[in-house]
Amino acid sequence: MSTLLLTGIATADEFGACCLPDGSCTDLPDDLPVDGEALCDILQGTWLGTGTSCKTSACLDGACCFMEVECEPLLSQEDCESAGGVFLGELSTCENEGNYCRDDLGACCLDFQDCIEQVAPDDCSTIGGEFIGIDTTCNEDAPWCAILFGACCFGEYCLEQVEQYECEISGGTFWYGPCEEFTDVPECVASPRGACCVDGIDCETDVTELECDQMNGVYYGDDTTECPPTCAVNVFGACCLDEGCSYMPDYICLISEGTFLPGEDCNPDPCPTCNGDLDGDDTVDVNDLLMLLSAYGDDGSGDCDGDGDTDVNDVLSLINAWGDC
């Protein structure tokens, strides 16, 4: 991918301002060997044009809603409001912020389990739903298509505020009221329990599969009493933080937003001293950018911000560190 983007050494007037997806603006430097528009594309941004600058240009255009029935994209706030429309924000789109601005929206029922509102007929059909009609709502026009919450009984064990579908596929018996009203129900059966690994470090040994799912854990089967060795085993190593190197478990380093180096200690200090210096020559330059682009989206070898992957933030971090360390 990076080979196609590298079109030779660029001149200063080939660079300009780029509007990023979060609405911020960044000026791309004039001494990088990548075409400005192509680099803005990598950042998933909007290119404002050759020679532009964030000081003189702004990410102003967005969607404009007229009478709540028609949406026009890519208008400035001034043009939108002077035409009698409602400006939906910088870099807004008719597909997202302007979705409500149509005259054919209504309720959409999905698999007789979930109901969503303000959906167009075509969009409802695309996601496999049944369109209830224009100007319909879930409560008034499709009360039969809603997520119901209540008590879920597994023999003597009862859970509150469980979705009906989730309860029934887990082998429980559903009741619309609280657990205290769920008495003398012959259909209730005992809920099997087992071991569950939570967050890769905490082993719960006596939980139901439903409880494990609610903790976002991994359930190891009914009647299991322990988790595999990979759960609750902490990997230690060097953690590169802004304030320096510290020896700690991997999950604490992750929580601290550091860069984890498994098996390493801090004597000698293995942490890079220069963000963006991927080839270790004490200079952030063209070679580092080429290494980052070759790893973009595939692995963490181009990681400059310590989050373990190679993405937009790493490109920006490298650009900010451009030059001698």
Coordinates of C-alpha atoms in Angstrom, one line a residue:
M1 CA 0.0 0.0 0.0
S2 CA 2.7 2.4 1.0
T3 CA 4.7 1.9 -2.2
L4 CA 1.8 3.2 -4.3
L5 CA 1.5 6.3 -2.1
L6 CA 5.1 7.3 -2.3
T7 CA 5.2 9.4 -5.4
G8 CA 8.5 11.1 -5.0
I9 CA 9.8 14.1 -3.0
A10 CA 7.0 16.6 -2.7
T11 CA 7.3 20.4 -3.0
A12 CA 5.9 22.7 -0.4
D13 CA 2.9 23.7 -2.4
E14 CA 1.8 20.0 -2.6
F15 CA 0.8 20.1 1.1
G16 CA -2.0 21.7 3.0
A17 CA -4.7 21.3 5.6
C18 CA -6.5 18.1 6.4
C19 CA -9.7 17.8 8.4
L20 CA -9.6 14.7 10.6
P21 CA -12.7 12.5 11.4
D22 CA -13.0 14.1 14.9
G23 CA -13.4 17.5 13.4
S24 CA -9.9 18.8 14.2
C25 CA -7.6 20.2 11.6
T26 CA -3.9 19.4 11.0
D27 CA -1.3 21.0 8.8
L28 CA 0.7 18.3 7.0
P29 CA 4.5 19.4 6.9
D30 CA 6.1 20.3 3.6
D31 CA 9.1 18.1 4.0
L32 CA 7.6 14.6 3.8
P33 CA 8.0 12.3 0.8
V34 CA 4.3 11.6 0.5
D35 CA 1.6 13.5 -1.4
G36 CA -0.4 15.5 1.0
E37 CA -3.8 14.4 -0.2
A38 CA -2.7 10.7 -0.1
L39 CA -1.5 11.1 3.5
C40 CA -4.8 12.8 4.5
D41 CA -6.5 9.8 2.9
I42 CA -4.5 7.5 5.1
L43 CA -5.7 9.5 8.1
Q44 CA -9.2 9.0 6.9
G45 CA -9.5 12.8 6.7
T46 CA -10.9 15.4 4.3
W47 CA -8.3 17.2 2.2
L48 CA -8.9 21.0 2.0
G49 CA -6.6 21.5 -1.0
T50 CA -3.1 22.2 -2.0
G51 CA -1.5 25.2 -0.2
T52 CA -4.3 25.5 2.4
S53 CA -3.6 26.0 6.1
C54 CA -5.6 25.4 9.2
K55 CA -5.0 29.1 10.1
T56 CA -6.8 30.3 7.0
S57 CA -9.1 27.3 6.3
A58 CA -11.6 25.5 8.6
C59 CA -13.5 22.3 8.6
L60 CA -16.8 24.1 8.3
D61 CA -18.9 22.3 5.7
G62 CA -21.6 19.9 6.9
A63 CA -25.1 18.6 6.4
C64 CA -28.1 21.0 6.2
C65 CA -31.7 20.0 7.0
F66 CA -34.7 21.8 5.4
M67 CA -38.1 21.5 7.0
E68 CA -37.1 18.2 8.5
V69 CA -37.8 16.4 5.2
E70 CA -34.8 17.1 3.0
C71 CA -31.1 17.0 3.7
E72 CA -28.3 18.6 1.6
P73 CA -24.6 17.6 2.3
L74 CA -21.5 19.8 2.2
L75 CA -22.9 23.2 2.9
S76 CA -21.3 25.9 5.0
Q77 CA -23.3 27.1 8.0
E78 CA -23.8 30.5 6.4
D79 CA -25.1 29.1 3.1
C80 CA -27.3 26.6 5.0
E81 CA -28.9 29.1 7.3
S82 CA -29.3 31.8 4.6
A83 CA -31.4 29.3 2.6
G84 CA -33.6 28.6 5.6
G85 CA -32.1 25.3 6.7
V86 CA -30.8 24.0 10.0
F87 CA -27.0 23.4 10.0
L88 CA -26.1 20.0 11.6
G89 CA -22.5 20.7 12.4
E90 CA -19.0 20.7 10.9
L91 CA -18.2 17.6 8.9
S92 CA -21.7 16.2 9.6
T93 CA -23.4 14.0 7.0
C94 CA -26.9 13.3 5.9
E95 CA -26.4 9.6 6.6
N96 CA -25.5 10.2 10.3
E97 CA -26.5 13.5 11.9
G98 CA -29.1 14.1 9.1
N99 CA -30.8 10.7 9.2
Y100 CA -33.9 12.2 10.9
C101 CA -34.2 14.8 8.2
R102 CA -36.4 12.7 5.9
D103 CA -40.2 12.3 5.3
D104 CA -40.3 8.5 5.0
L105 CA -39.0 7.3 8.4
G106 CA -40.8 5.0 10.8
A107 CA -40.4 2.0 13.1
C108 CA -38.5 -1.1 12.1
C109 CA -38.9 -4.5 13.8
L110 CA -35.9 -6.9 13.9
D111 CA -36.5 -10.6 14.4
F112 CA -39.5 -10.0 16.6
Q113 CA -37.1 -9.1 19.4
D114 CA -36.0 -5.5 18.9
C115 CA -37.6 -2.4 17.6
I116 CA -35.8 0.8 16.4
E117 CA -37.3 4.1 15.3
Q118 CA -36.6 6.7 12.7
V119 CA -35.5 4.2 10.1
A120 CA -36.1 4.5 6.3
P121 CA -37.9 1.6 4.6
D122 CA -34.8 0.6 2.5
D123 CA -32.5 0.7 5.5
C124 CA -34.9 -1.4 7.5
S125 CA -35.0 -4.0 4.7
T126 CA -31.2 -4.0 4.4
I127 CA -30.8 -5.0 8.1
G128 CA -33.4 -7.7 7.7
G129 CA -36.2 -5.9 9.5
E130 CA -39.9 -5.4 8.9
F131 CA -40.9 -1.7 8.2
I132 CA -44.0 -0.9 10.3
G133 CA -44.9 2.3 8.3
I134 CA -44.1 6.0 7.9
D135 CA -44.4 8.1 11.1
T136 CA -44.8 4.9 13.2
T137 CA -43.3 4.4 16.6
C138 CA -42.3 1.2 18.5
N139 CA -44.5 1.8 21.5
E140 CA -47.7 2.9 19.7
D141 CA -47.5 0.8 16.5
A142 CA -45.3 -2.2 17.3
P143 CA -45.7 -3.0 21.0
W144 CA -45.3 -6.7 20.2
C145 CA -41.8 -6.0 18.8
A146 CA -39.8 -4.8 21.9
I147 CA -37.1 -6.1 24.2
L148 CA -38.8 -7.2 27.4
F149 CA -36.9 -7.3 30.7
G150 CA -38.0 -9.2 33.8
A151 CA -37.1 -12.1 36.1
C152 CA -35.3 -15.2 34.8
C153 CA -35.7 -18.4 36.9
F154 CA -33.3 -21.3 37.1
G155 CA -34.8 -23.5 39.8
E156 CA -34.0 -21.8 43.1
Y157 CA -31.8 -19.2 41.4
C158 CA -33.4 -16.1 40.0
L159 CA -31.9 -13.1 38.1
E160 CA -33.6 -9.6 37.9
Q161 CA -33.7 -7.4 34.8
V162 CA -32.9 -10.1 32.2
E163 CA -33.9 -9.8 28.6
Q164 CA -36.6 -12.4 27.7
Y165 CA -34.7 -13.8 24.7
E166 CA -31.4 -14.1 26.6
C167 CA -33.2 -15.8 29.5
E168 CA -35.0 -18.4 27.3
I169 CA -31.9 -19.3 25.2
S170 CA -30.0 -19.9 28.5
G171 CA -32.6 -22.5 29.6
G172 CA -34.4 -20.2 32.1
T173 CA -38.1 -19.4 32.6
F174 CA -39.0 -15.8 32.0
W175 CA -41.5 -13.7 34.0
Y176 CA -42.4 -10.0 33.4
G177 CA -42.4 -9.1 37.1
P178 CA -39.8 -9.3 39.9
C179 CA -38.3 -12.5 41.3
E180 CA -40.4 -12.3 44.4
E181 CA -43.5 -13.0 42.2
F182 CA -41.8 -16.0 40.7
T183 CA -42.9 -18.7 43.2
D184 CA -44.0 -22.4 42.8
V185 CA -43.2 -22.5 39.0
P186 CA -42.8 -26.2 38.1
E187 CA -41.0 -25.3 34.8
C188 CA -38.0 -23.8 36.6
V189 CA -35.0 -26.0 36.4
A190 CA -31.6 -25.7 38.2
S191 CA -29.1 -23.6 36.3
P192 CA -25.8 -25.4 35.6
R193 CA -22.7 -23.6 36.8
G194 CA -19.1 -23.6 36.0
A195 CA -15.8 -21.7 35.7
C196 CA -15.5 -18.3 34.0
C197 CA -12.3 -16.3 33.1
V198 CA -12.9 -12.5 33.3
D199 CA -10.5 -10.1 31.6
G200 CA -8.0 -12.9 31.2
I201 CA -6.8 -12.6 34.8
D202 CA -9.7 -13.4 37.1
C203 CA -11.1 -16.9 37.4
E204 CA -14.7 -17.2 38.8
T205 CA -15.4 -20.9 39.6
D206 CA -19.1 -20.9 40.5
V207 CA -21.2 -18.9 38.0
T208 CA -23.8 -19.6 35.4
E209 CA -23.1 -19.1 31.7
L210 CA -25.5 -16.1 31.7
E211 CA -23.6 -14.5 34.6
C212 CA -20.3 -15.1 32.8
D213 CA -21.6 -13.5 29.7
Q214 CA -22.8 -10.5 31.6
M215 CA -19.2 -10.1 33.0
N216 CA -17.9 -10.4 29.4
G217 CA -16.0 -13.5 30.5
V218 CA -15.2 -16.8 28.8
Y219 CA -17.3 -19.7 30.1
Y220 CA -15.5 -23.1 30.2
G221 CA -18.6 -25.4 30.4
D222 CA -21.1 -26.8 32.9
D223 CA -19.7 -28.3 36.1
T224 CA -16.1 -27.1 35.4
T225 CA -14.3 -26.0 38.6
E226 CA -11.2 -24.3 37.3
C227 CA -9.9 -22.1 34.4
P228 CA -7.0 -23.0 32.1
P229 CA -3.5 -22.0 33.1
T230 CA -3.7 -19.0 30.7
C231 CA -6.2 -17.3 33.0
A232 CA -5.0 -15.5 36.0
V233 CA -1.3 -15.8 34.9
N234 CA 0.3 -12.3 34.9
V235 CA 3.1 -11.7 32.4
F236 CA 5.7 -9.4 33.8
G237 CA 8.0 -7.0 31.8
A238 CA 9.1 -3.5 31.3
C239 CA 6.5 -0.8 30.9
C240 CA 7.5 2.3 29.1
L241 CA 5.6 5.3 30.6
D242 CA 5.9 9.0 30.1
E243 CA 7.8 9.3 33.4
G244 CA 10.1 6.4 32.5
C245 CA 10.5 2.6 32.7
S246 CA 8.7 0.5 35.4
Y247 CA 8.7 -3.3 35.9
M248 CA 5.1 -4.5 36.3
P249 CA 2.4 -7.0 35.0
D250 CA 1.1 -6.5 31.5
Y251 CA -2.4 -5.6 32.5
I252 CA -1.3 -2.8 34.8
C253 CA 0.9 -1.4 32.0
L254 CA -2.1 -1.5 29.7
I255 CA -4.3 0.3 32.3
S256 CA -1.6 2.9 32.7
E257 CA -1.5 3.5 28.9
G258 CA 2.2 2.4 28.7
T259 CA 4.1 0.4 26.1
F260 CA 4.6 -3.2 27.4
L261 CA 7.9 -5.1 26.7
P262 CA 7.3 -8.7 27.9
G263 CA 10.3 -10.4 29.6
E264 CA 12.3 -7.2 29.7
D265 CA 13.4 -5.4 32.9
C266 CA 14.4 -1.7 33.4
N267 CA 18.1 -2.3 33.9
P268 CA 19.3 -1.4 31.3
D269 CA 16.3 0.8 30.2
P270 CA 14.8 -0.8 27.1
C271 CA 12.3 2.0 26.5
P272 CA 12.8 4.1 23.3
T273 CA 14.0 7.6 24.1
C274 CA 12.4 9.2 21.0
N275 CA 8.8 8.8 20.0
G276 CA 8.7 8.0 16.3
D277 CA 12.3 6.9 15.9
L278 CA 11.5 3.5 14.6
D279 CA 14.9 2.7 13.2
G280 CA 16.8 3.9 16.3
D281 CA 19.1 6.4 14.6
D282 CA 18.1 9.3 17.0
T283 CA 16.3 11.1 14.2
V284 CA 12.6 11.0 13.1
D285 CA 12.8 11.2 9.4
V286 CA 11.8 9.7 6.0
N287 CA 13.0 6.2 6.9
D288 CA 10.8 6.1 10.0
L289 CA 7.8 7.2 8.0
L290 CA 8.4 4.5 5.4
M291 CA 8.6 1.9 8.2
L292 CA 5.3 3.1 9.7
L293 CA 3.4 3.2 6.5
S294 CA 4.6 -0.4 5.6
A295 CA 3.2 -1.6 8.9
Y296 CA 0.0 0.6 8.8
G297 CA -3.1 -1.4 9.9
D298 CA -1.2 -4.7 9.9
D299 CA 0.8 -4.9 13.1
G300 CA 2.3 -2.9 15.9
S301 CA 5.8 -2.5 14.5
G302 CA 5.0 1.1 13.6
D303 CA 3.5 1.9 17.0
C304 CA 4.6 5.4 18.2
D305 CA 2.0 6.1 20.8
G306 CA 2.2 3.0 22.9
D307 CA -1.2 1.5 22.2
G308 CA 0.1 -1.6 20.5
D309 CA -1.1 -1.0 16.9
T310 CA -0.2 1.1 13.9
D311 CA -2.9 3.7 13.0
V312 CA -3.8 7.3 12.4
N313 CA -2.6 8.4 15.9
D314 CA 0.9 6.9 15.2
V315 CA 1.2 9.0 11.9
L316 CA 0.4 12.1 13.8
S317 CA 2.7 11.2 16.7
L318 CA 5.6 10.6 14.2
I319 CA 4.9 13.9 12.4
N320 CA 4.9 15.8 15.7
A321 CA 8.3 14.4 16.6
W322 CA 9.8 15.1 13.2
G323 CA 13.6 15.9 13.3
D324 CA 16.4 15.2 15.6
C325 CA 15.6 13.5 19.0

